[in-house]
Each structure stands twice: as C-alpha cells, then as structure tokens.
JSON list of C-alpha atoms in Angstrom, two decimals:
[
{"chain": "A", "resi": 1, "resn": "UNK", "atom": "CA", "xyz": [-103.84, -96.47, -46.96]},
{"chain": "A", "resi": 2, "resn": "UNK", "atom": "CA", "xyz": [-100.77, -94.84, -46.70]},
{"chain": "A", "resi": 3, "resn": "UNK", "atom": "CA", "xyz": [-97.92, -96.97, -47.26]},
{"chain": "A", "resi": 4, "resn": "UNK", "atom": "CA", "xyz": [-94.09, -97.16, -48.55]},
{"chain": "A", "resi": 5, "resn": "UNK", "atom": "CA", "xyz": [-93.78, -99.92, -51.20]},
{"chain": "A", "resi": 6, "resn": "UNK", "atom": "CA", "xyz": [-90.96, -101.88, -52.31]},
{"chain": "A", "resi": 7, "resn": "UNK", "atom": "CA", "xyz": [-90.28, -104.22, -55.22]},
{"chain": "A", "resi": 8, "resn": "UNK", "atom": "CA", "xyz": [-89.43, -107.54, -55.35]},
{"chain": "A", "resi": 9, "resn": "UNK", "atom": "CA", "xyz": [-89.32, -107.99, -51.61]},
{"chain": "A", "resi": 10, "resn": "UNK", "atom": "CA", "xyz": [-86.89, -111.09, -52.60]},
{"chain": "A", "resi": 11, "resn": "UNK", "atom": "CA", "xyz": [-84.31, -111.25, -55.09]},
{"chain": "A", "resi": 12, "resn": "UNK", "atom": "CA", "xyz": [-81.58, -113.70, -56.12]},
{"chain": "A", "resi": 13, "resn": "UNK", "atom": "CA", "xyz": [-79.17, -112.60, -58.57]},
{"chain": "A", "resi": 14, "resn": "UNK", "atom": "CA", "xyz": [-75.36, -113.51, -59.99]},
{"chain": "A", "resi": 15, "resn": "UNK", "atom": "CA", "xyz": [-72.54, -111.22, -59.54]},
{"chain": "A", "resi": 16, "resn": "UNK", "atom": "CA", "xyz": [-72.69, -108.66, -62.28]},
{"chain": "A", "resi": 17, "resn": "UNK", "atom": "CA", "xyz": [-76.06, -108.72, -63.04]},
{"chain": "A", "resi": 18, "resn": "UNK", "atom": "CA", "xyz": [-77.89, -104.94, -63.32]},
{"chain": "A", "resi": 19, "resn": "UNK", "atom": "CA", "xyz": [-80.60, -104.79, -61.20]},
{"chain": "A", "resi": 20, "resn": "UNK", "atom": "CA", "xyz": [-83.54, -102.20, -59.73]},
{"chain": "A", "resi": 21, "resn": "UNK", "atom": "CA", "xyz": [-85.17, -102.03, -56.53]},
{"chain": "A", "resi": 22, "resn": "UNK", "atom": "CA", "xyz": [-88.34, -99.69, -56.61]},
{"chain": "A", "resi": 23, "resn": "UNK", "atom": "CA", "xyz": [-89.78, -97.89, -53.89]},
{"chain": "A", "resi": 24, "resn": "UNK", "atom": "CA", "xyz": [-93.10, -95.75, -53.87]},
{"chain": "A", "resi": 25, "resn": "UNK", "atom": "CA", "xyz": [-94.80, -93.94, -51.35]},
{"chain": "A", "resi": 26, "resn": "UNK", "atom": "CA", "xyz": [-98.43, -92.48, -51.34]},
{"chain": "A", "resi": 27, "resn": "UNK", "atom": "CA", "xyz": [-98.14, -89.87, -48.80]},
{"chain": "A", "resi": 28, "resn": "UNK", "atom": "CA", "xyz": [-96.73, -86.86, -50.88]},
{"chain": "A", "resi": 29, "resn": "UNK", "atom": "CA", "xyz": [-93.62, -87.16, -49.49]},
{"chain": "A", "resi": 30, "resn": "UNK", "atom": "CA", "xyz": [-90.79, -84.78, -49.86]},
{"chain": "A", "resi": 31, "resn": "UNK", "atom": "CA", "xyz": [-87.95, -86.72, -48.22]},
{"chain": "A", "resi": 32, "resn": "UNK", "atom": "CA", "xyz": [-87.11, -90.65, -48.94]},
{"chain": "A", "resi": 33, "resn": "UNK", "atom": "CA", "xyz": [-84.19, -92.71, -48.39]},
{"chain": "A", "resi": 34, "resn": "UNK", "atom": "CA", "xyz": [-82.60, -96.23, -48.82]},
{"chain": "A", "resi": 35, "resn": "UNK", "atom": "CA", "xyz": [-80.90, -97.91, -45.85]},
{"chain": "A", "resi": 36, "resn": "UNK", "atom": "CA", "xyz": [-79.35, -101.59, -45.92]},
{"chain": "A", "resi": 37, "resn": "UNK", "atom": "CA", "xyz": [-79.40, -103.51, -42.79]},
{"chain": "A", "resi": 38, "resn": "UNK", "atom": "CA", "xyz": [-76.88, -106.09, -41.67]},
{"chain": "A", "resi": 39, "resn": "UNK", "atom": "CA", "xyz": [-76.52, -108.26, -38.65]},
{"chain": "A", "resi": 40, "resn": "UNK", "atom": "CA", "xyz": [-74.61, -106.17, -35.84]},
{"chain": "A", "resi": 41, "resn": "UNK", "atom": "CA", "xyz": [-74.47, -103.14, -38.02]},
{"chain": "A", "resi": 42, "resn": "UNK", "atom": "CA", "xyz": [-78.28, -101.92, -37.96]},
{"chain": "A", "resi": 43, "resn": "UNK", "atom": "CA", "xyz": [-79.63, -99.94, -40.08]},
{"chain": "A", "resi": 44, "resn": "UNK", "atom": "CA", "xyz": [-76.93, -97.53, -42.36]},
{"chain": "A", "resi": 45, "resn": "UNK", "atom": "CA", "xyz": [-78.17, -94.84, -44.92]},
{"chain": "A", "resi": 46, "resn": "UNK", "atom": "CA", "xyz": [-77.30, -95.20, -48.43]},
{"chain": "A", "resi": 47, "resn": "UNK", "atom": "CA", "xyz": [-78.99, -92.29, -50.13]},
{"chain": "A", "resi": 48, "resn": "UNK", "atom": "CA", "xyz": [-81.52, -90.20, -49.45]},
{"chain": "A", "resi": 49, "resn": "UNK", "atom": "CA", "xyz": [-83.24, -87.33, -51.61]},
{"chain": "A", "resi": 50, "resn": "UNK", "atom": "CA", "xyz": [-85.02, -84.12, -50.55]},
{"chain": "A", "resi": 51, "resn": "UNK", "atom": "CA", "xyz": [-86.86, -83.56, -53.25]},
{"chain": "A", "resi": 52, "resn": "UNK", "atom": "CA", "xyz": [-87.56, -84.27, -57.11]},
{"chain": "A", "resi": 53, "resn": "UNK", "atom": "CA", "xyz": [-83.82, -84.40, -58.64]},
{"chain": "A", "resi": 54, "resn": "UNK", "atom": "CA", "xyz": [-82.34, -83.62, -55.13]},
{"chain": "A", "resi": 55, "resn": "UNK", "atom": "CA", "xyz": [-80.46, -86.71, -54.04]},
{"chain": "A", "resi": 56, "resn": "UNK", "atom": "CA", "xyz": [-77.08, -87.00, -51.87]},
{"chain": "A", "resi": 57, "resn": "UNK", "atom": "CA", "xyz": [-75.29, -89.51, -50.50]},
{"chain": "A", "resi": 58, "resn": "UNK", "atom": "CA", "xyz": [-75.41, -91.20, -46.85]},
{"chain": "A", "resi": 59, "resn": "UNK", "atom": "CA", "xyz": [-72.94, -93.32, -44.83]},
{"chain": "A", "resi": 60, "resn": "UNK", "atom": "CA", "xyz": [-72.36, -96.32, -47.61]},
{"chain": "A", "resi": 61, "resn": "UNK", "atom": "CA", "xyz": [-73.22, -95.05, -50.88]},
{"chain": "A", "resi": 62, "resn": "UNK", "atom": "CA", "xyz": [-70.81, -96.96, -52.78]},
{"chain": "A", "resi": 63, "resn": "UNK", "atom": "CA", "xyz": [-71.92, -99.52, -55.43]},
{"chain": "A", "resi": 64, "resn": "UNK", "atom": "CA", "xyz": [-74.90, -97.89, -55.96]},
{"chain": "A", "resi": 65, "resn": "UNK", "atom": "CA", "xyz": [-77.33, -95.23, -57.56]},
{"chain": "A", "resi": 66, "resn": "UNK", "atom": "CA", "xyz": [-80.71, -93.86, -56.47]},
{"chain": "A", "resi": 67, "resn": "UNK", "atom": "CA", "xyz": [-82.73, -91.36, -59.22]},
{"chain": "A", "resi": 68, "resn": "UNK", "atom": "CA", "xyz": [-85.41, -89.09, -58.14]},
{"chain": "A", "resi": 69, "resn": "UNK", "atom": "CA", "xyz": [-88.05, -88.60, -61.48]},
{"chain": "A", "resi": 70, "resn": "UNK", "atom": "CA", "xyz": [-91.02, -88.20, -59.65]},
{"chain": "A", "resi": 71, "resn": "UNK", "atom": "CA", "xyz": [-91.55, -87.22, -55.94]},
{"chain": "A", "resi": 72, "resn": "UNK", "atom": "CA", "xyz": [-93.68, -90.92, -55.25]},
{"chain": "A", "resi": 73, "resn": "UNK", "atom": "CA", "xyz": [-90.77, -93.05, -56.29]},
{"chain": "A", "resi": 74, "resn": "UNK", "atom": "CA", "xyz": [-87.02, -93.41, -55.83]},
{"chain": "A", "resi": 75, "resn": "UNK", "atom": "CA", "xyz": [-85.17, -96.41, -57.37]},
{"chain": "A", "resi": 76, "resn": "UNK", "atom": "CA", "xyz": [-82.35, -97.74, -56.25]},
{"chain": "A", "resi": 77, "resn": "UNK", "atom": "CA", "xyz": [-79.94, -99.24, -59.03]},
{"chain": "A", "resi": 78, "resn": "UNK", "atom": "CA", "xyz": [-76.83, -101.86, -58.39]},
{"chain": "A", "resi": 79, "resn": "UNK", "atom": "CA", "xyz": [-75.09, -101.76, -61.58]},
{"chain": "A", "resi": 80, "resn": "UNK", "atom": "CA", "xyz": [-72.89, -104.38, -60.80]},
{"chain": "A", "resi": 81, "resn": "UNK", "atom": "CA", "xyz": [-74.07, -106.07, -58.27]},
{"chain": "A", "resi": 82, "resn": "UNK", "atom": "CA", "xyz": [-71.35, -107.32, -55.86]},
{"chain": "A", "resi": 83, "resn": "UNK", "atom": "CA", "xyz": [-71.79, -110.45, -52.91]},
{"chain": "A", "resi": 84, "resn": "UNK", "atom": "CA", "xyz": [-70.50, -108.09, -50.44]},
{"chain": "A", "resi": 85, "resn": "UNK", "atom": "CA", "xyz": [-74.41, -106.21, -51.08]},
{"chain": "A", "resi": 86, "resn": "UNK", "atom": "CA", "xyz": [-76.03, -109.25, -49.95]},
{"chain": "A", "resi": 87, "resn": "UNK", "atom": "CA", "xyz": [-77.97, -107.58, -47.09]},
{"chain": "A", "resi": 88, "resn": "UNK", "atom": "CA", "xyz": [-82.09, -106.31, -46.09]},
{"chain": "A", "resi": 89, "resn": "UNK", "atom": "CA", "xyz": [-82.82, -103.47, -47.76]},
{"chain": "A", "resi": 90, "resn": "UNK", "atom": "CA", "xyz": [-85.07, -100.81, -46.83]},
{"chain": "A", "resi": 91, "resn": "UNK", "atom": "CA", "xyz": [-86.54, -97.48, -48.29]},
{"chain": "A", "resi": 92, "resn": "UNK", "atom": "CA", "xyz": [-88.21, -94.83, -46.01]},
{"chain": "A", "resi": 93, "resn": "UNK", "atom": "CA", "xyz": [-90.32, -91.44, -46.91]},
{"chain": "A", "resi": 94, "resn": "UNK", "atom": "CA", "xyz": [-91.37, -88.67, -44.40]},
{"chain": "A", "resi": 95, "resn": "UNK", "atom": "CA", "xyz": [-93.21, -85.26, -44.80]},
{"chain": "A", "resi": 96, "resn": "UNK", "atom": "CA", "xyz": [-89.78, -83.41, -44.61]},
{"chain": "A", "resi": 97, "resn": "UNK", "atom": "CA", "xyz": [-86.10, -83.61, -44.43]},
{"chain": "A", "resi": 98, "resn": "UNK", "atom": "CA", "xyz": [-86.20, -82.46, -40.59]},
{"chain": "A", "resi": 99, "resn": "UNK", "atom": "CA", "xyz": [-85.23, -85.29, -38.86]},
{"chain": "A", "resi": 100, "resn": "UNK", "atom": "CA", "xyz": [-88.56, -84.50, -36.61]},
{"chain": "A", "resi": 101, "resn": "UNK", "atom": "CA", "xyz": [-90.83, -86.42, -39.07]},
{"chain": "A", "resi": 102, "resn": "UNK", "atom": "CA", "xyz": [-91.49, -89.26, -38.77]},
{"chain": "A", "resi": 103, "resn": "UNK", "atom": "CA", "xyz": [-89.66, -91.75, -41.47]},
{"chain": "A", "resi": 104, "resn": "UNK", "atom": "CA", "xyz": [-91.96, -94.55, -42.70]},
{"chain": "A", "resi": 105, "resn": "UNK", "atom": "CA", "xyz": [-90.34, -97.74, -43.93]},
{"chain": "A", "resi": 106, "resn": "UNK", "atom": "CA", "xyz": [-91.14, -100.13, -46.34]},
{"chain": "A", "resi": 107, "resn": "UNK", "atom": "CA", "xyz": [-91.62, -104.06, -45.68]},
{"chain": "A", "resi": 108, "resn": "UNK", "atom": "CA", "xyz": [-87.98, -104.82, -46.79]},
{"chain": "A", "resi": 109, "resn": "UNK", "atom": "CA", "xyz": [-86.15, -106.35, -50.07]},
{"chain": "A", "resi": 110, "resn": "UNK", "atom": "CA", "xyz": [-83.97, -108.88, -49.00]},
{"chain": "A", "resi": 111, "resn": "UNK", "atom": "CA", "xyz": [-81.38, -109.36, -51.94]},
{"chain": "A", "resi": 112, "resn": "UNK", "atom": "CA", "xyz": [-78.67, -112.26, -51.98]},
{"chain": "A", "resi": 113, "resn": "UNK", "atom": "CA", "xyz": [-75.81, -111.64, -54.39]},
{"chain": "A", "resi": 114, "resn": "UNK", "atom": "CA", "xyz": [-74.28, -115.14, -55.68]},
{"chain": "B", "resi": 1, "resn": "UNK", "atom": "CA", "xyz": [-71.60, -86.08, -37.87]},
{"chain": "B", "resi": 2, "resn": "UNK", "atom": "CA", "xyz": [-73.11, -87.21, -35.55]},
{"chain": "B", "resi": 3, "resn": "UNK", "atom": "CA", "xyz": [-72.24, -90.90, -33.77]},
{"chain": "B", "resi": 4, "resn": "UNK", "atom": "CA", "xyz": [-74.84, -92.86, -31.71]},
{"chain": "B", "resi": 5, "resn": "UNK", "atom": "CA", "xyz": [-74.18, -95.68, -28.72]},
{"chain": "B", "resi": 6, "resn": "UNK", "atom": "CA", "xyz": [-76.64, -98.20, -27.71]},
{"chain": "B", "resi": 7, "resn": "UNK", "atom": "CA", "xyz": [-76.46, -101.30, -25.47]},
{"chain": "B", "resi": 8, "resn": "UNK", "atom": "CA", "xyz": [-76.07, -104.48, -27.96]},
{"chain": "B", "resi": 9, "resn": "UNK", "atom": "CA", "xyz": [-78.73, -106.12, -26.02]},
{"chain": "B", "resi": 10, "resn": "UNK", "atom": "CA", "xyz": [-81.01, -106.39, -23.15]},
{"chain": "B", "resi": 11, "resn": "UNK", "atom": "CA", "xyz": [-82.99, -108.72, -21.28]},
{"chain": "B", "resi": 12, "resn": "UNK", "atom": "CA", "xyz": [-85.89, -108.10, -19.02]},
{"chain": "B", "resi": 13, "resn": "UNK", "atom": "CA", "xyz": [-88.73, -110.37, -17.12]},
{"chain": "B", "resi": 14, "resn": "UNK", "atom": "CA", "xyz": [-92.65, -109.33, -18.18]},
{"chain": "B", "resi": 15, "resn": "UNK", "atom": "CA", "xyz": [-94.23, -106.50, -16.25]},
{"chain": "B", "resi": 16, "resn": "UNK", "atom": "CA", "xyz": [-90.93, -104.67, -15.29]},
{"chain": "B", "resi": 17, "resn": "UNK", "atom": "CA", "xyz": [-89.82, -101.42, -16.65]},
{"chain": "B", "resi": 18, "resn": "UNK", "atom": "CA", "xyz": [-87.13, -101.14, -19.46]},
{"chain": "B", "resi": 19, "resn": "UNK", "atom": "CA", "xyz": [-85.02, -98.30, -19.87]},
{"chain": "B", "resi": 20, "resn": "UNK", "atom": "CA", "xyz": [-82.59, -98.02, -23.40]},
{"chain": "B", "resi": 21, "resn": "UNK", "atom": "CA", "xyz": [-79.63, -95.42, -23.08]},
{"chain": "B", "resi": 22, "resn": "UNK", "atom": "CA", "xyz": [-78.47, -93.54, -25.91]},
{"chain": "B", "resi": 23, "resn": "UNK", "atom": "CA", "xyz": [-75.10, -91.50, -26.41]},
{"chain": "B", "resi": 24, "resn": "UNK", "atom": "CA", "xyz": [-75.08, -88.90, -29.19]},
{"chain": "B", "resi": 25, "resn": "UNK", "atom": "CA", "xyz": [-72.02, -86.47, -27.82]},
{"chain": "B", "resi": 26, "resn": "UNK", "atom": "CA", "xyz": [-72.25, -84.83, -30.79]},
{"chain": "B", "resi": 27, "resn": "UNK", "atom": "CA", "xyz": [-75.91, -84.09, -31.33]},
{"chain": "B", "resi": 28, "resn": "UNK", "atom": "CA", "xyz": [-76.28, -80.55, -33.33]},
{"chain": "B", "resi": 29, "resn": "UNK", "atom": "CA", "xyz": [-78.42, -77.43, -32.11]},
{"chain": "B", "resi": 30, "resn": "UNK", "atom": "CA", "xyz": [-81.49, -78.40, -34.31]},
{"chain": "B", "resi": 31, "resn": "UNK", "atom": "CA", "xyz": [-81.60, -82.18, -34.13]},
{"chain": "B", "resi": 32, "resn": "UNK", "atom": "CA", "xyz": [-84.40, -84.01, -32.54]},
{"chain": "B", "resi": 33, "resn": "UNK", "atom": "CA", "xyz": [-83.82, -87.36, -31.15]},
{"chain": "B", "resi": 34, "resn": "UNK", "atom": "CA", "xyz": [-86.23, -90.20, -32.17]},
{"chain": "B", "resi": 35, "resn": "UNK", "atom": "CA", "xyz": [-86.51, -93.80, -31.17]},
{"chain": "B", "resi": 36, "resn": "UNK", "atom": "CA", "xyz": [-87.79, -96.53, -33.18]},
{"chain": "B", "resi": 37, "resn": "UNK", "atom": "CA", "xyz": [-89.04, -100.05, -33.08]},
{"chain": "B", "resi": 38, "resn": "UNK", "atom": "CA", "xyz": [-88.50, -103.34, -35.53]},
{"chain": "B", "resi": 39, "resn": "UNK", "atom": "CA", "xyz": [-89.89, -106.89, -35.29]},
{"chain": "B", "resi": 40, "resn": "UNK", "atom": "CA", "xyz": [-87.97, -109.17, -37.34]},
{"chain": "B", "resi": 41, "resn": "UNK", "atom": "CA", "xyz": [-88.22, -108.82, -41.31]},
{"chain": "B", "resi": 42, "resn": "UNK", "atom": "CA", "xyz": [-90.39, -105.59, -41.04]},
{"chain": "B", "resi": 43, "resn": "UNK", "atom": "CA", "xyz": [-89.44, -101.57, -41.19]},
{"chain": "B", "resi": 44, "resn": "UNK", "atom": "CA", "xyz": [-88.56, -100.03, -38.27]},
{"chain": "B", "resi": 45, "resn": "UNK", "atom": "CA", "xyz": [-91.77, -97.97, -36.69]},
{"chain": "B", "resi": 46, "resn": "UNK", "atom": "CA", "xyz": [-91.93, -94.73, -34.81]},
{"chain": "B", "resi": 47, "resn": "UNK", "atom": "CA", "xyz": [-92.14, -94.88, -31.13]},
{"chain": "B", "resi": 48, "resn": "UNK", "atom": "CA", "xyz": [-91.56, -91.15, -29.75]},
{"chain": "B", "resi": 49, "resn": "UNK", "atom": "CA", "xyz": [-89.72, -88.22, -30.25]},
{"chain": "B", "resi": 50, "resn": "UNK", "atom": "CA", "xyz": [-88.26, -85.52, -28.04]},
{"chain": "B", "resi": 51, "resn": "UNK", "atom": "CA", "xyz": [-85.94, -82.26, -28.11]},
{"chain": "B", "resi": 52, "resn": "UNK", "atom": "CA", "xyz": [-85.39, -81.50, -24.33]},
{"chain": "B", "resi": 53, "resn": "UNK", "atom": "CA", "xyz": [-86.64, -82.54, -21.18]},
{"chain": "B", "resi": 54, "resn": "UNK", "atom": "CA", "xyz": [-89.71, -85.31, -20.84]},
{"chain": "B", "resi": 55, "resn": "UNK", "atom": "CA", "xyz": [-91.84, -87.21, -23.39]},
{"chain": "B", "resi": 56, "resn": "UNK", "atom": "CA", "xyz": [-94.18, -89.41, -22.68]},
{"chain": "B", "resi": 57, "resn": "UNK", "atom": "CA", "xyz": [-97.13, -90.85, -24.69]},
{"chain": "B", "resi": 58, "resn": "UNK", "atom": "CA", "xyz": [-99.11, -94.14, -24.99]},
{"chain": "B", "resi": 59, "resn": "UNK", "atom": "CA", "xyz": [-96.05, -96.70, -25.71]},
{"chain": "B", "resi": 60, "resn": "UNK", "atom": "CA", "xyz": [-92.90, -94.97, -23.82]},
{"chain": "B", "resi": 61, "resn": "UNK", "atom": "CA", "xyz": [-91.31, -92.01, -22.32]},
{"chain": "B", "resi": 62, "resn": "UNK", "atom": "CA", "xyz": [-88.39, -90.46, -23.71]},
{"chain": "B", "resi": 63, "resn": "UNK", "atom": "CA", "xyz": [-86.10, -88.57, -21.14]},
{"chain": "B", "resi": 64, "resn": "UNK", "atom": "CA", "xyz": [-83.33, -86.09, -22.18]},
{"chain": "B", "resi": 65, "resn": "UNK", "atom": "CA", "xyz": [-81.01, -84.16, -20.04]},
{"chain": "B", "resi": 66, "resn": "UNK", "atom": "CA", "xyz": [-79.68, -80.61, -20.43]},
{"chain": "B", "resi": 67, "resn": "UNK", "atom": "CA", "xyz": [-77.01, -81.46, -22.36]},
{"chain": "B", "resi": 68, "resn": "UNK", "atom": "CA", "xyz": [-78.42, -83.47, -24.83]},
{"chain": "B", "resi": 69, "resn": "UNK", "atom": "CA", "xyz": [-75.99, -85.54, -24.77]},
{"chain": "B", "resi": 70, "resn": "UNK", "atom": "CA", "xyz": [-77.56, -88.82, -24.24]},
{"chain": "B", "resi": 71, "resn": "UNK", "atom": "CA", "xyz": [-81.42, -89.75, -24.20]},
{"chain": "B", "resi": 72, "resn": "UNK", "atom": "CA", "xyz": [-82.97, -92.56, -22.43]},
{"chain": "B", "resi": 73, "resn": "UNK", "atom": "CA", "xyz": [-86.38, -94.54, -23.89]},
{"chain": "B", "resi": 74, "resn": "UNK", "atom": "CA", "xyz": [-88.09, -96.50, -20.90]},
{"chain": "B", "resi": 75, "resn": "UNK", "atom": "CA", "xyz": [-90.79, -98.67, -21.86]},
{"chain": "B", "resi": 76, "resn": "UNK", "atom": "CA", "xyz": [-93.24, -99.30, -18.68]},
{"chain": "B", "resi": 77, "resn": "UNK", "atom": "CA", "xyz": [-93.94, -103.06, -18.11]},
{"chain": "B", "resi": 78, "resn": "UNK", "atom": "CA", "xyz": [-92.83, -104.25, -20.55]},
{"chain": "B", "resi": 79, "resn": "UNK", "atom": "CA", "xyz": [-94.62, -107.78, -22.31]},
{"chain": "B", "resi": 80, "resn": "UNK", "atom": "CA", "xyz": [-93.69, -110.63, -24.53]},
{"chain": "B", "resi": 81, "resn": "UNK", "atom": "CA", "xyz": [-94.61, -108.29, -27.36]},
{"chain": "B", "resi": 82, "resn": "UNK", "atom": "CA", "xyz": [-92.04, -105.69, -26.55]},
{"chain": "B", "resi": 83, "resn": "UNK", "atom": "CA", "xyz": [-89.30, -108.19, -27.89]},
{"chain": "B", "resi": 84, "resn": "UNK", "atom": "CA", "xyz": [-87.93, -106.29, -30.70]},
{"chain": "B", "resi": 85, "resn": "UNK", "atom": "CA", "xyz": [-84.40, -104.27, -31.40]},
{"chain": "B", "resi": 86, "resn": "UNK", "atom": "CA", "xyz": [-84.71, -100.79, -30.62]},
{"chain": "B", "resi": 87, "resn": "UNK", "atom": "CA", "xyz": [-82.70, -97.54, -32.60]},
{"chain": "B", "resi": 88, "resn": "UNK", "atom": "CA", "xyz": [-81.88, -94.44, -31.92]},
{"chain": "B", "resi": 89, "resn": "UNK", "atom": "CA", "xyz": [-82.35, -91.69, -34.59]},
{"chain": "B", "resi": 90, "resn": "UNK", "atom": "CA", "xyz": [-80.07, -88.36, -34.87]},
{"chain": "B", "resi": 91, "resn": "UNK", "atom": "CA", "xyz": [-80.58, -86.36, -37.47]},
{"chain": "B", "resi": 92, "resn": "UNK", "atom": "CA", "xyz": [-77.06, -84.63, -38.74]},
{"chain": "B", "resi": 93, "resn": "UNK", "atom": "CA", "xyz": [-77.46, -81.43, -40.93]},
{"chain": "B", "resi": 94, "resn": "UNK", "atom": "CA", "xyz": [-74.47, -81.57, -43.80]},
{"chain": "B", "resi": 95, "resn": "UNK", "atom": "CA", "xyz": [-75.69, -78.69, -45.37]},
{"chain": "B", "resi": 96, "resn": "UNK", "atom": "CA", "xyz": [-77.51, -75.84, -46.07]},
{"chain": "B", "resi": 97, "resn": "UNK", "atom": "CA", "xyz": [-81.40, -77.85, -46.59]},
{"chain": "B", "resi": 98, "resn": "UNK", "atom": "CA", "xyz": [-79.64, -80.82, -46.68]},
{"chain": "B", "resi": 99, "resn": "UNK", "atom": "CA", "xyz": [-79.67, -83.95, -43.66]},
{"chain": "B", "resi": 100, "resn": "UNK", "atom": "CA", "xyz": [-78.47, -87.37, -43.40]},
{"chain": "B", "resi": 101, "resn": "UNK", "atom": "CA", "xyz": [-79.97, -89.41, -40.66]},
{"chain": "B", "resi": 102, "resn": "UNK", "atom": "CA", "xyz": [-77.44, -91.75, -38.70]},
{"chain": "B", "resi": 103, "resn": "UNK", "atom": "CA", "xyz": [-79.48, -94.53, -36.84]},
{"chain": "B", "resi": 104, "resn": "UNK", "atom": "CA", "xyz": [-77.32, -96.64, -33.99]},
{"chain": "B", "resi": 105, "resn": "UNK", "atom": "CA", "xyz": [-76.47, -100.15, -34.20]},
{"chain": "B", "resi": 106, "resn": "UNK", "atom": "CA", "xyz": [-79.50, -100.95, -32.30]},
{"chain": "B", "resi": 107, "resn": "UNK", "atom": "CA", "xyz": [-80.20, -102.62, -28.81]},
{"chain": "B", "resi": 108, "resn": "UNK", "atom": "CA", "xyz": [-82.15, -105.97, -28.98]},
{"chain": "B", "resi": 109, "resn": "UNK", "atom": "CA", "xyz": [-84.60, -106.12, -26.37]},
{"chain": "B", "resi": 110, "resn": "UNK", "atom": "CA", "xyz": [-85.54, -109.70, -24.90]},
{"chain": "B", "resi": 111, "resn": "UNK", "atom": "CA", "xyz": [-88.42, -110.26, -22.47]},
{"chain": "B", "resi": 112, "resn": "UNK", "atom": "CA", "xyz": [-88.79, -113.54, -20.41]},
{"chain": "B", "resi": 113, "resn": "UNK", "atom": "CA", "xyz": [-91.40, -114.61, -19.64]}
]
C-alpha cells in the first residue's frame, strides 16, 4: 500500500530535550516535506527536499533540521526543543517538486513541548 | 511568494451547493492551483487540481478565471461528511528546480443538518 509514515505519532518531551521525528514513504518519491499545523494558522512548510541531499528551507524553518540520506526517508530533528514547537506535525511526499503532484501526507505527530 | 486568502469558515445546510473562494494575486506563470481536504487529526487529501478555466471530477469542480487570480472549489450537495477544513495550494518557484508550497490558512466547512 502506498503510504507516508511517521514516527511516534505522539510525543511528550521537556524543554531541551533532542529529539527525531521520522518520516518514510514507499512510493519512490522525489519530493517530501514537513509542515506544522496550528490552530488558525493551517498548515505552514518547514522544509522540504527535492531530492537525496537536496533540502531547503520553507516559511518557519527555525528551530529545526531535516536530513535527506536516502530518498524513502526524511527526518526531522529539534535539537532543542522549545514549548513554542508544541504543534501537529506533518510530513508529505509527491512524485515531483511541481506543485501539480499530488502531495501525500502522513497521519500526523502531535508533539507537546513541556 | 506567493500569499493565499480563504474564508475562516463556512456553514451550509445538507444537499446545497458549497462554493470556497481563493485569492492568490500573486500566483506565478507555472503554478497550478490545488485544493485539499482534512478531517480532524488526519493529513490533508487531494481533492482536484486545475491551471485555467474548468475542472470538474467525481468530488468537486474547480473554476479559475483568466487572470488567475483567484480560484473557486464548489462542492455539489454537499453532506454531513463534507464537514472538514478546506486549503488552498500554490506552488511558488524560489529557484532554478527549486519550490516551496504555501498552503492558506484554511476555510472550515460546517454542514447542518
């Protein structure tokens, strides 16, 4: 089945405190992304990658780091995790980077920062 | 890069049609516009996609005027189901191979029953 992953779907963690969200995909993707949503905001890009080792930034980037090893997954790291990052999380894949493909999402990590 | 304007909300009875306005004044050359769908704690999902002129497939139509300026999704009678928040995808080329994707704010959809 092809699908868009993401690991833990919950997390509760301290100010500080390193931490990794994974995302996979199984479709051969070229293009993924990580957006965070928050109430009256929607959904804002953090940063997205067009291919192996090909990542740039979107509209919040800061506080975090994405890496792009392999085409099937793209990480997205908090070094220092801040309360203000307390949000839905979301990573998304499609075919290309034209913005006619069609992005598939993942379920969601929903992270709380204490 | 490019900005897009939705309603906040909406609120519509069962069985009538629903039509979702979006602004991008500054949509580029080469961008498509795409609307999606999300139910509460899940992704967003495709809906439909257009360039110029009409779209219409099983779920929606998607109508864009000659300017581009602004795109409208209508979802025909609308059900229960329908009750979800509702974006509206630009894509924004920053670069040579190189795209960001701006989604709006959203519009949250209500139907009454």
């Amino acid at each position: 089945e092809a699908q868009v992953t993401q690991n833990p779907r919950y997390l509760i963690t301290v100010t500080g405190k390193k931490l990794t969200v994974t995302c996979s995909q199984n479709m051969n993707h070229e293009y993924m992304s990580w957006y965070r949503q928050d109430p009256g905001l929607g959904l804002r890009q953090i940063y997205y990658s067009m291919n192996v080792e090909v990542t740039d930034k979107g509209d919040v980037p800061e506080g975090y780091k994405v890496s792009r090893k392999e085409k099937r997954n793209f990480p997205l790291i908090l070094e220092s995790p801040s309360p203000n990052q307390t949000s839905l999380y979301f990573c998304a894949s499609s075919r290309s980077s034209l913005d006619s493909d069609t992005q598939y999402f993942g379920p969601g990590t929903r992270l709380t920062v204490l | 890069l490019a900005k897009t304007t939705q309603p906040i909300s909406m609120d519509s009875y069962e069985g009538q049609e629903v039509n979702i306005t979006c602004s991008h004044n500054n949509i580029a050359t080469n961008d498509y516009i795409t609307w999606y769908q999300q139910f509460p704690s899940q992704g967003p999902r495709f809906i439909i996609q257009g360039y110029k002129t009409k779209v219409t497939n099983e779920v929606a139509s998607l109508f864009i005027p000659a300017d581009r300026k602004s795109s409208t999704l209508s979802l025909p009678r609308v059900s229960l189901s329908d009750t979800a928040v509702y974006y509206c995808l630009v894509g924004v080329g920053s670069g040579a191979g190189s795209y960001q994707l701006t989604f709006g704010k959203g519009t949250k959809l209500s139907v009454i029953p």
